[in-house]
Structures are given as structure tokens and as C-alpha cells.
Amino acid sequence: MSDFNPFSLTSKTVLVTGASSGIGRAVAIACSKMGARLVLLGRNKQKLETTLGLLAGDGHMTLAADLTERGTFVRMTDTLPALDGIVHCAGIGQRALCKQLTEQDVDSIMDTNFKGPILLQQTLLEQKKVKKGGSIVFLSSIAACSPSIGHAVYSASKGAIISYAKCLSLELAPRKIRVNCISPAMVWTDLIRNEGLDEDQLKEDESRYPLKRYGQPEDIANLAIYMLSDASSWMTGSNVKISGGTY
Ligand SMILES: NC(=O)c1ccc[n+]([C@@H]2O[C@H](COP(=O)([O-])OP(=O)(O)OC[C@H]3O[C@@H](n4cnc5c(N)ncnc54)[C@H](OP(=O)(O)O)[C@@H]3O)[C@@H](O)[C@H]2O)c1
């Protein structure tokens, strides 16, 4: 049998933010199964340890950190090995009508979904922690381009990350570091369960998807593997929608 596997992550080190839950946890588990060594970042130490226990292989580490506390970034990234891949999954959701938005609403979403990842990325680049030929992936959302009531600031934060990632891809191309975004539709994680809609409403919405289901975190993890692997070595500056057929 052939051992052809363009998606292998063997001997790569990958940092996953938001690794304590949902999509980030699934990405970390899938990457470990593909041979990567993982650095797991999140706020909740206990949940990070749970993810750590689910990984294949060894040599992984956890990093408990809050992405809104930028003062700690240099000290934190100092402890990291050189990285072949980074998947920025950490993020929060929010529902608020535009006329009811407060400055605090705007700050909390933009701090976590936009400023946190881009300033962490800045620190990693400045500290020379991203290897030549590396791959950087940002979790955006179809919300960036598909409007829905109550999600204006969340959508804006996800649109901003796509614009940022496209510019970053040009800046890093000379070092063959690639930068791409994943834009999922609804995926079964705590993020949507905590939105205030009940399970029946979510199930009804799910039934309207052309493929008749919301995504599972593993669906997104498989795309992240592709983007991190050498199989996608000609892909940069892209934003890939993964949506079960919904718009
Ligand atoms: N689920 C969906 O339908 C969906 C759709 C499109 C895009 N996305 C995007 O996918 C990404 C992952 O979301 P998810 O669905 O997996 O949500 P989730 O299960 O709620 O996980 C969110 C993760 O982000 C981490 N996080 C939040 N704020 C943080 C902060 N200030 N510092 C460090 N870590 C922080 C959480 O860590 P702690 O638990 O340790 O605090 C957790 O690990 C998000 O960017 C989200 O916008 C999700």
C-alpha cells in the first residue's frame, strides 16, 4: 500500500487558540492525529487539560492566556517553540440590535475577535516564532458576508479579520508563509448554544440547510488540516466558506 499522504502534519508544531472548546478543540485533536505537536491556548486551564488528554502523540503543551490581556503577549510567546502553523480559533459571539449597542459591546467583540488575534500574530512575527513556509489560519464566519439581525458587530469583526488576513498574506508571501481564512456557517458548539436560541429553534434552522445539518467541529478541523499541510502550498490570501450549502 502507498504511504502517499499530502495532508500529513508530521514534524510540524501548531499553535491553536480557543483550544479549550468547540472548533479549536477539534482542530487540535485532528492535527495531533495527523502527527503534529500542539500548543493549546485558551483561558480555562481545566478545559485545556481535557483537550490535552484527547490528543494523539506526545510533546504537546498548554498555555492558559486571555487574548484581551495584550501586556502578557511577549512573555507568553517567549516560552513557545518555533511554529509551523497557527490556527486562530478563539472567539466570542454576541446578539445585540444596532440601536441598543453600547461601547462595551463593541469593545468586547472587537477585543476578542479582532484585536486579540492580530496582536498575538504581530507578537509571534516580531518574536520570529513563525517558521519560513508556515501556515496561518483565521476563523472568520459566513456572517462576514451574510447579514443577520442582531449580529452586526460580530459580522464586522469577522469581516475585519478577512481583510486583515488578505493584507498579511501579501506581507508574508516573500517568506512563503501562507495566510488563509475559514468561514463556517453554523457549527454545533457552545458558541451557538449560548446564543439564547432554544434547541428546537436551532434544529428547525438546521433543517433548512441544503445538506440538512449544521456543521460539526470536525468538519472545520478537516479543512484546517488541509490549510496547514503542504497540500495547500499554493493557497494564500483565500477565504474558504464551509456551510453545508447555506448562504
Ligand atoms: N460555532 C459556530 O457556529 C461558528 C461559526 C462561524 C465561526 N465560528 C468561529 O469559530 C471560532 C471558534 O468558535 P466555537 O464555535 O468553537 O466556540 P466555543 O466553543 O465557544 O469556543 C471558543 C473558544 O474561544 C476561547 N476564547 C474566548 N475568548 C477568549 C479570550 N479572551 N482569550 C483566549 N481564549 C478565548 C474560549 O476559551 P475558554 O473557554 O478557555 O475561555 C474557547 O476555547 C470563533 O472564532 C467563532 O467566531 C464559529
GROMACS .gro file of C-alpha atoms and ligand atoms in nm:
model
  295
    1MET     CA    1   0.000   0.000   0.000
    2SER     CA    2   0.122   0.355  -0.081
    3ASP     CA    3   0.210   0.586   0.208
    4PHE     CA    4   0.109   0.891  -0.003
    5ASN     CA    5  -0.038   1.149   0.238
    6PRO     CA    6  -0.021   1.513   0.128
    7PHE     CA    7  -0.211   1.616   0.442
    8SER     CA    8   0.045   1.487   0.692
    9LEU     CA    9   0.145   1.725   0.971
   10THR     CA   10   0.426   1.505   1.095
   11SER     CA   11   0.711   1.707   1.250
   12LYS     CA   12   0.505   2.029   1.242
   13THR     CA   13   0.435   2.234   1.555
   14VAL     CA   14   0.093   2.403   1.556
   15LEU     CA   15  -0.047   2.665   1.794
   16VAL     CA   16  -0.427   2.654   1.829
   17THR     CA   17  -0.608   2.934   2.014
   18GLY     CA   18  -0.951   2.860   2.157
   19ALA     CA   19  -0.829   2.502   2.203
   20SER     CA   20  -1.031   2.455   2.522
   21SER     CA   21  -1.362   2.418   2.336
   22GLY     CA   22  -1.557   2.358   2.016
   23ILE     CA   23  -1.379   2.411   1.686
   24GLY     CA   24  -1.038   2.483   1.842
   25ARG     CA   25  -1.050   2.159   2.042
   26ALA     CA   26  -1.148   1.958   1.731
   27VAL     CA   27  -0.871   2.126   1.527
   28ALA     CA   28  -0.614   2.039   1.794
   29ILE     CA   29  -0.726   1.675   1.817
   30ALA     CA   30  -0.729   1.632   1.438
   31CYS     CA   31  -0.385   1.795   1.399
   32SER     CA   32  -0.240   1.562   1.662
   33LYS     CA   33  -0.382   1.261   1.476
   34MET     CA   34  -0.208   1.390   1.162
   35GLY     CA   35   0.124   1.391   1.350
   36ALA     CA   36   0.157   1.750   1.474
   37ARG     CA   37   0.287   1.866   1.809
   38LEU     CA   38   0.036   2.106   1.960
   39VAL     CA   39   0.045   2.422   2.168
   40LEU     CA   40  -0.305   2.468   2.315
   41LEU     CA   41  -0.409   2.820   2.411
   42GLY     CA   42  -0.725   2.918   2.599
   43ARG     CA   43  -0.836   3.080   2.924
   44ASN     CA   44  -0.983   2.781   3.105
   45LYS     CA   45  -0.698   2.563   3.237
   46GLN     CA   46  -0.919   2.266   3.321
   47LYS     CA   47  -1.075   2.257   2.973
   48LEU     CA   48  -0.730   2.291   2.817
   49GLU     CA   49  -0.618   1.987   3.019
   50THR     CA   50  -0.923   1.797   2.889
   51THR     CA   51  -0.820   1.877   2.531
   52LEU     CA   52  -0.461   1.776   2.612
   53GLY     CA   53  -0.589   1.437   2.731
   54LEU     CA   54  -0.767   1.382   2.399
   55LEU     CA   55  -0.459   1.439   2.180
   56ALA     CA   56  -0.271   1.166   2.000
   57GLY     CA   57   0.109   1.151   2.034
   58ASP     CA   58   0.317   1.344   2.283
   59GLY     CA   59   0.525   1.659   2.332
   60HIS     CA   60   0.217   1.886   2.345
   61MET     CA   61   0.184   2.186   2.579
   62THR     CA   62  -0.088   2.413   2.715
   63LEU     CA   63  -0.081   2.788   2.754
   64ALA     CA   64  -0.351   2.947   2.971
   65ALA     CA   65  -0.389   3.303   2.847
   66ASP     CA   66  -0.651   3.568   2.782
   67LEU     CA   67  -0.621   3.725   2.437
   68THR     CA   68  -0.757   4.053   2.567
   69GLU     CA   69  -0.457   4.092   2.801
   70ARG     CA   70  -0.204   4.210   2.548
   71GLY     CA   71   0.055   4.310   2.810
   72THR     CA   72   0.137   3.941   2.859
   73PHE     CA   73   0.196   3.852   2.493
   74VAL     CA   74   0.573   3.898   2.474
   75ARG     CA   75   0.638   3.699   2.794
   76MET     CA   76   0.394   3.431   2.680
   77THR     CA   77   0.528   3.389   2.326
   78ASP     CA   78   0.883   3.382   2.461
   79THR     CA   79   0.809   3.036   2.602
   80LEU     CA   80   0.693   2.898   2.265
   81PRO     CA   81   0.886   2.680   2.022
   82ALA     CA   82   0.911   2.792   1.657
   83LEU     CA   83   0.577   2.731   1.487
   84ASP     CA   84   0.487   2.574   1.151
   85GLY     CA   85   0.121   2.653   1.190
   86ILE     CA   86  -0.119   2.876   1.384
   87VAL     CA   87  -0.496   2.838   1.391
   88HIS     CA   88  -0.669   3.138   1.547
   89CYS     CA   89  -0.996   2.987   1.672
   90ALA     CA   90  -1.059   3.186   1.991
   91GLY     CA   91  -1.368   3.399   1.958
   92ILE     CA   92  -1.695   3.500   2.115
   93GLY     CA   93  -2.044   3.557   1.980
   94GLN     CA   94  -2.290   3.836   2.055
   95ARG     CA   95  -2.651   3.928   1.982
   96ALA     CA   96  -2.748   4.293   2.009
   97LEU     CA   97  -2.958   4.520   1.792
   98CYS     CA   98  -2.766   4.812   1.641
   99LYS     CA   99  -2.980   5.069   1.820
  100GLN     CA  100  -2.904   4.905   2.156
  101LEU     CA  101  -2.528   4.864   2.115
  102THR     CA  102  -2.303   5.001   2.386
  103GLU     CA  103  -1.937   5.091   2.355
  104GLN     CA  104  -1.865   4.797   2.586
  105ASP     CA  105  -2.045   4.558   2.345
  106VAL     CA  106  -1.831   4.680   2.059
  107ASP     CA  107  -1.509   4.667   2.259
  108SER     CA  108  -1.566   4.317   2.392
  109ILE     CA  109  -1.627   4.164   2.048
  110MET     CA  110  -1.351   4.356   1.871
  111ASP     CA  111  -1.102   4.291   2.154
  112THR     CA  112  -1.150   3.914   2.139
  113ASN     CA  113  -1.233   3.851   1.773
  114PHE     CA  114  -1.009   4.108   1.605
  115LYS     CA  115  -0.753   4.287   1.822
  116GLY     CA  116  -0.658   3.973   2.019
  117PRO     CA  117  -0.569   3.752   1.722
  118ILE     CA  118  -0.398   4.022   1.514
  119LEU     CA  119  -0.186   4.150   1.802
  120LEU     CA  120  -0.094   3.796   1.906
  121GLN     CA  121   0.005   3.739   1.543
  122GLN     CA  122   0.209   4.061   1.547
  123THR     CA  123   0.395   3.944   1.856
  124LEU     CA  124   0.463   3.599   1.708
  125LEU     CA  125   0.605   3.757   1.393
  126GLU     CA  126   0.814   4.011   1.580
  127GLN     CA  127   0.949   3.734   1.805
  128LYS     CA  128   1.036   3.531   1.492
  129LYS     CA  129   0.822   3.241   1.609
  130VAL     CA  130   0.671   3.160   1.267
  131LYS     CA  131   0.891   2.938   1.052
  132LYS     CA  132   0.956   3.003   0.684
  133GLY     CA  133   0.695   2.805   0.490
  134GLY     CA  134   0.448   2.820   0.780
  135SER     CA  135   0.071   2.842   0.755
  136ILE     CA  136  -0.159   3.078   0.946
  137VAL     CA  137  -0.535   3.020   0.960
  138PHE     CA  138  -0.800   3.256   1.098
  139LEU     CA  139  -1.153   3.150   1.189
  140SER     CA  140  -1.387   3.400   1.029
  141SER     CA  141  -1.755   3.324   0.962
  142ILE     CA  142  -2.010   3.338   0.680
  143ALA     CA  143  -2.155   3.615   0.897
  144ALA     CA  144  -1.885   3.839   0.747
  145CYS     CA  145  -2.079   3.843   0.418
  146SER     CA  146  -2.425   3.709   0.514
  147PRO     CA  147  -2.610   3.965   0.725
  148SER     CA  148  -2.844   3.865   1.007
  149ILE     CA  149  -3.033   4.072   1.263
  150GLY     CA  150  -2.850   4.122   1.592
  151HIS     CA  151  -2.508   4.023   1.465
  152ALA     CA  152  -2.375   4.350   1.323
  153VAL     CA  153  -2.064   4.379   1.539
  154TYR     CA  154  -1.987   4.007   1.532
  155SER     CA  155  -2.018   4.016   1.150
  156ALA     CA  156  -1.797   4.325   1.135
  157SER     CA  157  -1.530   4.157   1.350
  158LYS     CA  158  -1.528   3.858   1.116
  159GLY     CA  159  -1.517   4.079   0.805
  160ALA     CA  160  -1.227   4.270   0.955
  161ILE     CA  161  -1.026   3.953   1.010
  162ILE     CA  162  -1.069   3.854   0.643
  163SER     CA  163  -0.945   4.195   0.524
  164TYR     CA  164  -0.652   4.179   0.766
  165ALA     CA  165  -0.560   3.823   0.663
  166LYS     CA  166  -0.552   3.915   0.292
  167CYS     CA  167  -0.307   4.201   0.362
  168LEU     CA  168  -0.096   3.980   0.589
  169SER     CA  169  -0.077   3.714   0.316
  170LEU     CA  170   0.094   3.966   0.087
  171GLU     CA  171   0.338   4.078   0.357
  172LEU     CA  172   0.440   3.721   0.441
  173ALA     CA  173   0.446   3.572   0.090
  174PRO     CA  174   0.819   3.651   0.040
  175ARG     CA  175   0.892   3.413   0.332
  176LYS     CA  176   0.647   3.154   0.189
  177ILE     CA  177   0.428   3.190   0.497
  178ARG     CA  178   0.068   3.143   0.391
  179VAL     CA  179  -0.239   3.309   0.545
  180ASN     CA  180  -0.596   3.191   0.490
  181CYS     CA  181  -0.940   3.219   0.648
  182ILE     CA  182  -1.211   2.964   0.715
  183SER     CA  183  -1.569   3.095   0.712
  184PRO     CA  184  -1.809   2.839   0.858
  185ALA     CA  185  -2.187   2.860   0.879
  186MET     CA  186  -2.347   2.726   1.197
  187VAL     CA  187  -2.140   2.464   1.378
  188TRP     CA  188  -2.262   2.276   1.688
  189THR     CA  189  -2.051   2.428   1.966
  190ASP     CA  190  -2.108   2.621   2.291
  191LEU     CA  191  -2.087   2.944   2.092
  192ILE     CA  192  -2.427   2.886   1.929
  193ARG     CA  193  -2.576   2.704   2.229
  194ASN     CA  194  -2.505   3.012   2.442
  195GLU     CA  195  -2.675   3.250   2.198
  196GLY     CA  196  -3.013   3.234   2.371
  197LEU     CA  197  -3.197   3.036   2.099
  198ASP     CA  198  -3.352   2.712   2.221
  199GLU     CA  199  -3.252   2.374   2.079
  200ASP     CA  200  -3.584   2.342   1.884
  201GLN     CA  201  -3.526   2.674   1.704
  202LEU     CA  202  -3.173   2.567   1.615
  203LYS     CA  203  -3.295   2.227   1.488
  204GLU     CA  204  -3.558   2.399   1.273
  205ASP     CA  205  -3.296   2.630   1.123
  206GLU     CA  206  -3.066   2.332   1.072
  207SER     CA  207  -3.333   2.150   0.870
  208ARG     CA  208  -3.330   2.437   0.617
  209TYR     CA  209  -2.964   2.377   0.532
  210PRO     CA  210  -2.927   2.214   0.187
  211LEU     CA  211  -2.723   1.930   0.343
  212LYS     CA  212  -2.979   1.911   0.627
  213ARG     CA  213  -2.735   1.965   0.909
  214TYR     CA  214  -2.522   2.223   1.083
  215GLY     CA  215  -2.152   2.154   1.083
  216GLN     CA  216  -1.967   1.952   1.343
  217PRO     CA  217  -1.636   2.091   1.475
  218GLU     CA  218  -1.459   1.803   1.295
  219ASP     CA  219  -1.587   1.932   0.957
  220ILE     CA  220  -1.394   2.252   1.019
  221ALA     CA  221  -1.091   2.067   1.157
  222ASN     CA  222  -1.054   1.875   0.830
  223LEU     CA  223  -1.035   2.200   0.633
  224ALA     CA  224  -0.782   2.338   0.881
  225ILE     CA  225  -0.565   2.028   0.828
  226TYR     CA  226  -0.566   2.096   0.454
  227MET     CA  227  -0.470   2.460   0.507
  228LEU     CA  228  -0.190   2.368   0.749
  229SER     CA  229  -0.050   2.090   0.534
  230ASP     CA  230   0.178   2.109   0.235
  231ALA     CA  231  -0.122   2.002   0.021
  232SER     CA  232  -0.230   2.369   0.019
  233SER     CA  233   0.115   2.512  -0.055
  234TRP     CA  234  -0.024   2.727  -0.342
  235MET     CA  235  -0.310   2.867  -0.134
  236THR     CA  236  -0.273   3.203   0.037
  237GLY     CA  237  -0.499   3.506   0.084
  238SER     CA  238  -0.805   3.282   0.049
  239ASN     CA  239  -1.125   3.277   0.248
  240VAL     CA  240  -1.299   2.941   0.223
  241LYS     CA  241  -1.668   2.915   0.303
  242ILE     CA  242  -1.779   2.584   0.459
  243SER     CA  243  -2.151   2.587   0.510
  244GLY     CA  244  -2.347   2.274   0.428
  245GLY     CA  245  -2.466   2.463   0.122
  246THR     CA  246  -2.629   2.759   0.301
  247TYR     CA  247  -2.559   3.122   0.210
  248LIG     N1  248  -1.983   2.768   1.612
  248LIG     C1  249  -2.018   2.834   1.503
  248LIG     O1  250  -2.132   2.823   1.453
  248LIG     C2  251  -1.918   2.924   1.434
  248LIG     C3  252  -1.948   2.968   1.304
  248LIG     C4  253  -1.858   3.051   1.239
  248LIG     C5  254  -1.740   3.089   1.300
  248LIG     N2  255  -1.714   3.046   1.426
  248LIG     C6  256  -1.590   3.091   1.488
  248LIG     O2  257  -1.514   2.978   1.527
  248LIG     C7  258  -1.431   3.013   1.637
  248LIG     C8  259  -1.444   2.906   1.746
  248LIG     O3  260  -1.575   2.912   1.798
  248LIG     P1  261  -1.650   2.788   1.864
  248LIG     O4  262  -1.779   2.774   1.795
  248LIG     O5  263  -1.558   2.674   1.874
  248LIG     O6  264  -1.682   2.850   2.009
  248LIG     P2  265  -1.658   2.796   2.157
  248LIG     O7  266  -1.685   2.651   2.167
  248LIG     O8  267  -1.736   2.889   2.244
  248LIG     O9  268  -1.501   2.820   2.179
  248LIG     C9  269  -1.449   2.949   2.188
  248LIG    C10  270  -1.305   2.940   2.233
  248LIG    O10  271  -1.251   3.071   2.234
  248LIG    C11  272  -1.178   3.087   2.356
  248LIG     N3  273  -1.177   3.227   2.396
  248LIG    C12  274  -1.281   3.313   2.402
  248LIG     N4  275  -1.239   3.432   2.447
  248LIG    C13  276  -1.106   3.421   2.471
  248LIG    C14  277  -1.007   3.510   2.520
  248LIG     N5  278  -1.035   3.634   2.555
  248LIG     N6  279  -0.879   3.464   2.531
  248LIG    C15  280  -0.848   3.338   2.497
  248LIG     N7  281  -0.938   3.249   2.451
  248LIG    C16  282  -1.066   3.290   2.438
  248LIG    C17  283  -1.252   3.001   2.456
  248LIG    O11  284  -1.161   2.973   2.562
  248LIG     P3  285  -1.207   2.947   2.715
  248LIG    O12  286  -1.324   2.854   2.709
  248LIG    O13  287  -1.086   2.882   2.772
  248LIG    O14  288  -1.240   3.077   2.772
  248LIG    C18  289  -1.287   2.881   2.372
  248LIG    O15  290  -1.181   2.789   2.368
  248LIG    C19  291  -1.473   3.152   1.682
  248LIG    O16  292  -1.384   3.248   1.631
  248LIG    C20  293  -1.611   3.169   1.616
  248LIG    O17  294  -1.642   3.304   1.591
  248LIG    C21  295  -1.799   2.964   1.494
   0.00000   0.00000   0.00000
